[in-house]
């Protein structure tokens, strides 16, 4: 391949619209071009990287016995109505009608489709099954951003497992987890497996794989001692026991009302009325599947909304509107509480359990109550872990202070259980002749997002520094003086020797200055640059430069191919 004929439209300056390093460099190095928000054309270099990422993942999927399939992107609405997700998924799903007026879906994911394929499984002898594909997904993102990091059209490796029982599902899940760990290692992505919420996918458990990066949108709670990691939506921690003497000192025989004019926040109450945030009950009002619900957390804690959704199983959850709150409780936010409320469900965070001497709203504007004993004064219908874990909280496993890491979600694996197989009435004959409903898992990796994540952790001020396994080319031969016949001829000779040795190589023999060629090679991120110039031709050597380290060594021309093969094998 020749640089002069390959379409590599590099840019001199950083594009103004790009912020994240991967977005900026993919545009500037000529890998992608935006069609419109969230939709990108992949240019020749990006296509080469994408195929190499796919091949790594494919090899690891085949290694665990998964079989490759390919399913349609356009689905009839009936499939999604049958699973319940037609109603549960909102505006992020593209919906359309065909010329006959039939409702259709552009697939965000393929659980429904793959479950219909499982209808042909009939006997326990056919299990386990693991099927995977590389297919386009479409998601109507409200705010596409960061180039390939968050798009509306992308390639997903999604795989699905079918097992006879939960034990089998556990084995398929662990097989995928191990395959992902190996794949990310080969891709050069330092992905951390973190416990996560299943969200709208349903099921009993999941892990997401997170690449630490300041440009990431996920907050991961991590223990530097024992390695515990969890998405903040699912993370747990331990809190020090409440000081009983403080509660006792503020306890009263019955809640006592007091005026709090102008108080609207936890801070207002703490500063002006001797009510530390840790002694307050914060009352939030949510509508869960149409039911107005009071949600209580400690004043110095934040509600993790996904935990509330997971605990309640609510398919529709939103904060209540001020009008709805006033109609139900008689007050506006800032003066709300659950004391004496008997006609609305109450869910409380476990950190409030057993507490007394607390302060909360009186459901009268500008009035609060003190001396609240949770067990005595509030009818809590359900206790749950609802709070957001914070940096410095104690690890539930080992007690070490937890840290918060910003990261990019590059993969997610789920134990779906029976959500879809039951919805589609999938049964097979078990070993005892009785019908068995298979347990299901699903496992995803975003291909283009993996490309972007690799750049986020492998770049410098000169450009991309691709890991050799996924670089568009492993090496570039730079002809330093294109108008010198001896140099050009030797460059061609080295290029052909590398290609014959199995090195994925491109030659840059453009009519450009050597400095321009060097800068482009560094920007594009090719791992090894072999420079052929006048001085080297005279001495019989080429300069081999490692893009990652910047180190340059002189190698005899007839040893360049052998040297590169050894370097790449080591990489």
Short mmCIF file of C-alpha atoms in Angstrom, two decimals, residues 252-496:
data_model
loop_
_atom_site.label_atom_id
_atom_site.label_comp_id
_atom_site.label_asym_id
_atom_site.label_seq_id
_atom_site.Cartn_x
_atom_site.Cartn_y
_atom_site.Cartn_z
CA UNK A 252 -38.03 14.02 71.89
CA UNK A 253 -41.13 12.24 73.12
CA UNK A 254 -42.93 13.37 69.97
CA UNK A 255 -41.97 15.36 66.84
CA UNK A 256 -41.93 19.10 67.47
CA UNK A 257 -42.81 21.62 64.77
CA UNK A 258 -40.78 24.80 64.32
CA UNK A 259 -40.90 27.63 61.82
CA UNK A 260 -38.23 27.79 59.13
CA UNK A 261 -39.09 30.78 56.93
CA UNK A 262 -37.26 30.81 53.61
CA UNK A 263 -35.56 27.46 54.19
CA UNK A 264 -35.38 25.45 50.95
CA UNK A 265 -32.22 23.36 51.19
CA UNK A 266 -30.39 20.99 53.49
CA UNK A 267 -27.69 23.65 53.88
CA UNK A 268 -30.20 26.34 54.85
CA UNK A 269 -31.57 24.16 57.63
CA UNK A 270 -28.14 23.08 58.84
CA UNK A 271 -26.73 26.61 59.07
CA UNK A 272 -29.64 28.42 60.62
CA UNK A 273 -31.37 25.89 62.87
CA UNK A 274 -28.75 23.64 64.48
CA UNK A 275 -29.68 20.73 62.24
CA UNK A 276 -26.53 19.08 60.85
CA UNK A 277 -27.09 17.44 57.47
CA UNK A 278 -26.40 14.01 58.96
CA UNK A 279 -29.34 14.58 61.37
CA UNK A 280 -31.78 15.46 58.60
CA UNK A 281 -34.12 13.27 56.59
CA UNK A 282 -34.22 14.36 52.95
CA UNK A 283 -37.63 13.63 51.41
CA UNK A 284 -37.80 13.15 47.65
CA UNK A 285 -40.98 12.47 45.75
CA UNK A 286 -40.98 10.15 42.73
CA UNK A 287 -43.62 8.76 40.43
CA UNK A 288 -42.92 5.03 40.02
CA UNK A 289 -45.13 3.30 37.46
CA UNK A 290 -47.72 6.01 38.04
CA UNK A 291 -47.63 5.80 41.86
CA UNK A 292 -46.51 8.82 43.87
CA UNK A 293 -43.83 7.55 46.27
CA UNK A 294 -41.79 9.16 49.07
CA UNK A 295 -38.09 8.34 48.97
CA UNK A 296 -36.04 9.10 52.09
CA UNK A 297 -32.26 9.48 52.38
CA UNK A 298 -30.02 11.08 54.99
CA UNK A 299 -29.54 14.80 54.53
CA UNK A 300 -25.84 14.51 53.70
CA UNK A 301 -26.41 11.69 51.21
CA UNK A 302 -27.54 11.72 47.57
CA UNK A 303 -30.09 9.37 46.05
CA UNK A 304 -28.75 7.05 43.36
CA UNK A 305 -31.79 6.95 41.08
CA UNK A 306 -30.82 3.72 39.30
CA UNK A 307 -30.76 1.91 42.67
CA UNK A 308 -34.31 3.09 43.28
CA UNK A 309 -35.37 1.80 39.88
CA UNK A 310 -33.61 -1.52 40.41
CA UNK A 311 -35.07 -2.03 43.89
CA UNK A 312 -38.64 -1.23 42.85
CA UNK A 313 -38.49 -2.76 39.39
CA UNK A 314 -40.16 0.38 38.07
CA UNK A 315 -40.30 0.56 34.27
CA UNK A 316 -41.36 4.21 34.44
CA UNK A 317 -39.67 6.42 37.03
CA UNK A 318 -39.44 10.20 37.27
CA UNK A 319 -39.27 12.94 39.90
CA UNK A 320 -42.74 14.25 40.70
CA UNK A 321 -43.78 17.67 39.41
CA UNK A 322 -44.23 20.50 41.95
CA UNK A 323 -47.98 20.52 41.30
CA UNK A 324 -48.26 16.80 41.96
CA UNK A 325 -46.30 17.18 45.19
CA UNK A 326 -48.36 20.10 46.47
CA UNK A 327 -51.62 18.30 45.69
CA UNK A 328 -50.55 15.17 47.58
CA UNK A 329 -48.62 16.65 50.53
CA UNK A 330 -49.80 20.23 50.84
CA UNK A 331 -46.36 21.78 50.61
CA UNK A 332 -43.62 22.53 48.13
CA UNK A 333 -40.13 20.98 47.99
CA UNK A 334 -38.03 22.27 50.88
CA UNK A 335 -40.64 21.54 53.53
CA UNK A 336 -41.50 17.92 52.76
CA UNK A 337 -41.47 14.97 55.14
CA UNK A 338 -42.94 11.53 55.72
CA UNK A 339 -44.03 11.97 59.35
CA UNK A 340 -47.68 11.02 59.62
CA UNK A 341 -48.00 10.14 55.94
CA UNK A 342 -50.04 6.95 55.66
CA UNK A 343 -51.59 7.10 52.20
CA UNK A 344 -48.39 7.03 50.12
CA UNK A 345 -45.71 4.34 49.92
CA UNK A 346 -42.44 5.20 51.65
CA UNK A 347 -39.04 3.77 50.70
CA UNK A 348 -36.07 4.65 52.91
CA UNK A 349 -32.33 4.25 52.66
CA UNK A 350 -30.76 1.83 55.13
CA UNK A 351 -28.58 4.59 56.61
CA UNK A 352 -31.74 5.94 58.28
CA UNK A 353 -32.66 2.66 59.95
CA UNK A 354 -32.81 2.96 63.74
CA UNK A 355 -32.18 6.71 63.74
CA UNK A 356 -33.85 9.16 66.14
CA UNK A 357 -33.56 12.86 66.98
CA UNK A 358 -33.87 13.66 63.27
CA UNK A 359 -35.19 16.76 61.50
CA UNK A 360 -37.43 16.75 58.44
CA UNK A 361 -40.10 18.80 56.67
CA UNK A 362 -43.57 19.15 58.21
CA UNK A 363 -45.49 19.18 54.89
CA UNK A 364 -46.34 22.80 55.62
CA UNK A 365 -44.43 25.48 53.74
CA UNK A 366 -41.68 27.05 55.89
CA UNK A 367 -42.18 24.56 58.74
CA UNK A 368 -40.06 21.58 59.84
CA UNK A 369 -40.21 19.06 62.68
CA UNK A 370 -37.41 17.96 65.03
CA UNK A 371 -37.01 14.99 67.37
CA UNK A 372 -38.19 12.51 64.73
CA UNK A 373 -37.79 8.83 65.57
CA UNK A 374 -37.86 6.97 62.26
CA UNK A 375 -39.33 3.74 63.61
CA UNK A 376 -41.91 5.56 65.73
CA UNK A 377 -42.97 8.40 63.47
CA UNK A 378 -42.62 7.23 59.86
CA UNK A 379 -44.31 4.25 58.22
CA UNK A 380 -41.46 2.92 56.09
CA UNK A 381 -42.77 0.27 53.73
CA UNK A 382 -39.40 -0.76 52.37
CA UNK A 383 -35.76 -0.39 53.36
CA UNK A 384 -33.08 -0.50 50.68
CA UNK A 385 -29.60 0.68 49.77
CA UNK A 386 -30.44 3.86 47.84
CA UNK A 387 -27.59 6.25 48.46
CA UNK A 388 -24.78 7.25 46.15
CA UNK A 389 -21.41 5.96 47.33
CA UNK A 390 -18.80 8.69 47.72
CA UNK A 391 -15.01 8.78 47.65
CA UNK A 392 -13.69 8.09 51.13
CA UNK A 393 -16.50 5.71 52.10
CA UNK A 394 -15.26 2.38 53.45
CA UNK A 395 -15.03 -0.64 51.16
CA UNK A 396 -17.69 -3.19 52.12
CA UNK A 397 -15.16 -5.98 51.53
CA UNK A 398 -12.01 -4.78 53.26
CA UNK A 399 -12.71 -1.42 54.89
CA UNK A 400 -10.23 0.60 52.81
CA UNK A 401 -11.24 4.10 51.73
CA UNK A 402 -12.84 3.95 48.27
CA UNK A 403 -11.84 6.14 45.33
CA UNK A 404 -13.84 7.41 42.35
CA UNK A 405 -12.40 6.82 38.88
CA UNK A 406 -13.69 8.42 35.68
CA UNK A 407 -13.96 5.88 32.92
CA UNK A 408 -15.30 4.90 29.50
CA UNK A 409 -17.67 1.94 29.36
CA UNK A 410 -16.24 -0.30 26.64
CA UNK A 411 -18.29 -3.43 27.28
CA UNK A 412 -21.14 -4.83 29.35
CA UNK A 413 -22.20 -8.40 30.18
CA UNK A 414 -25.58 -9.36 31.64
CA UNK A 415 -27.25 -12.33 33.27
CA UNK A 416 -30.69 -11.94 31.73
CA UNK A 417 -32.12 -15.06 33.30
CA UNK A 418 -35.63 -15.81 32.05
CA UNK A 419 -36.86 -12.32 31.04
CA UNK A 420 -36.91 -13.04 27.31
CA UNK A 421 -37.26 -16.81 27.15
CA UNK A 422 -40.39 -16.60 29.32
CA UNK A 423 -41.78 -13.71 27.27
CA UNK A 424 -41.34 -15.79 24.11
CA UNK A 425 -42.53 -19.07 25.70
CA UNK A 426 -39.24 -20.87 24.97
CA UNK A 427 -39.14 -24.36 26.47
CA UNK A 428 -37.11 -27.47 25.69
CA UNK A 429 -37.24 -31.04 26.86
CA UNK A 430 -35.14 -31.53 29.98
CA UNK A 431 -33.15 -34.65 30.97
CA UNK A 432 -36.21 -35.97 32.82
CA UNK A 433 -38.52 -35.38 29.87
CA UNK A 434 -40.20 -32.36 31.45
CA UNK A 435 -40.20 -28.91 29.79
CA UNK A 436 -37.44 -26.52 30.85
CA UNK A 437 -37.19 -22.77 30.20
CA UNK A 438 -33.61 -21.87 29.25
CA UNK A 439 -31.67 -19.17 31.11
CA UNK A 440 -30.16 -16.46 28.97
CA UNK A 441 -27.22 -14.06 29.03
CA UNK A 442 -26.12 -11.24 26.73
CA UNK A 443 -22.72 -9.67 26.25
CA UNK A 444 -21.72 -6.54 24.31
CA UNK A 445 -18.63 -4.68 23.11
CA UNK A 446 -18.85 -1.44 21.13
CA UNK A 447 -16.30 -1.77 18.34
CA UNK A 448 -15.85 1.90 17.42
CA UNK A 449 -15.95 2.92 21.07
CA UNK A 450 -13.12 0.45 21.72
CA UNK A 451 -11.14 2.19 18.96
CA UNK A 452 -11.75 5.57 20.60
CA UNK A 453 -10.91 4.25 24.08
CA UNK A 454 -7.61 2.86 22.81
CA UNK A 455 -6.69 6.33 21.56
CA UNK A 456 -7.73 7.96 24.84
CA UNK A 457 -5.05 5.94 26.64
CA UNK A 458 -2.52 5.77 23.79
CA UNK A 459 -1.72 9.24 22.46
CA UNK A 460 0.75 12.06 22.99
CA UNK A 461 1.21 15.62 21.77
CA UNK A 462 2.27 14.34 18.34
CA UNK A 463 -0.76 12.16 17.69
CA UNK A 464 -2.05 8.62 18.12
CA UNK A 465 0.16 5.83 19.48
CA UNK A 466 -1.67 2.68 18.39
CA UNK A 467 -0.97 -0.68 20.04
CA UNK A 468 0.55 -2.81 17.29
CA UNK A 469 -2.32 -5.32 17.35
CA UNK A 470 -4.86 -2.81 16.06
CA UNK A 471 -2.77 -0.21 14.24
CA UNK A 472 -3.87 0.42 10.63
CA UNK A 473 -0.35 -0.59 9.59
CA UNK A 474 2.41 -2.09 11.70
CA UNK A 475 5.13 -0.16 9.93
CA UNK A 476 5.68 2.68 7.47
CA UNK A 477 8.69 2.95 5.21
CA UNK A 478 9.54 6.63 4.75
CA UNK A 479 11.59 7.52 1.68
CA UNK A 480 13.42 10.60 2.95
CA UNK A 481 14.55 11.93 -0.44
CA UNK A 482 11.93 10.98 -3.03
CA UNK A 483 13.92 12.52 -5.91
CA UNK A 484 17.04 10.43 -5.24
CA UNK A 485 16.83 7.26 -7.37
CA UNK A 486 19.10 5.24 -5.07
CA UNK A 487 17.10 6.19 -1.98
CA UNK A 488 13.76 5.57 -3.70
CA UNK A 489 14.95 2.22 -5.01
CA UNK A 490 16.23 1.06 -1.63
CA UNK A 491 13.02 2.23 0.06
CA UNK A 492 11.00 0.15 -2.39
CA UNK A 493 13.27 -2.83 -1.74
CA UNK A 494 12.83 -2.57 2.07
CA UNK A 495 9.05 -2.14 1.66
CA UNK A 496 8.75 -5.30 -0.44
#
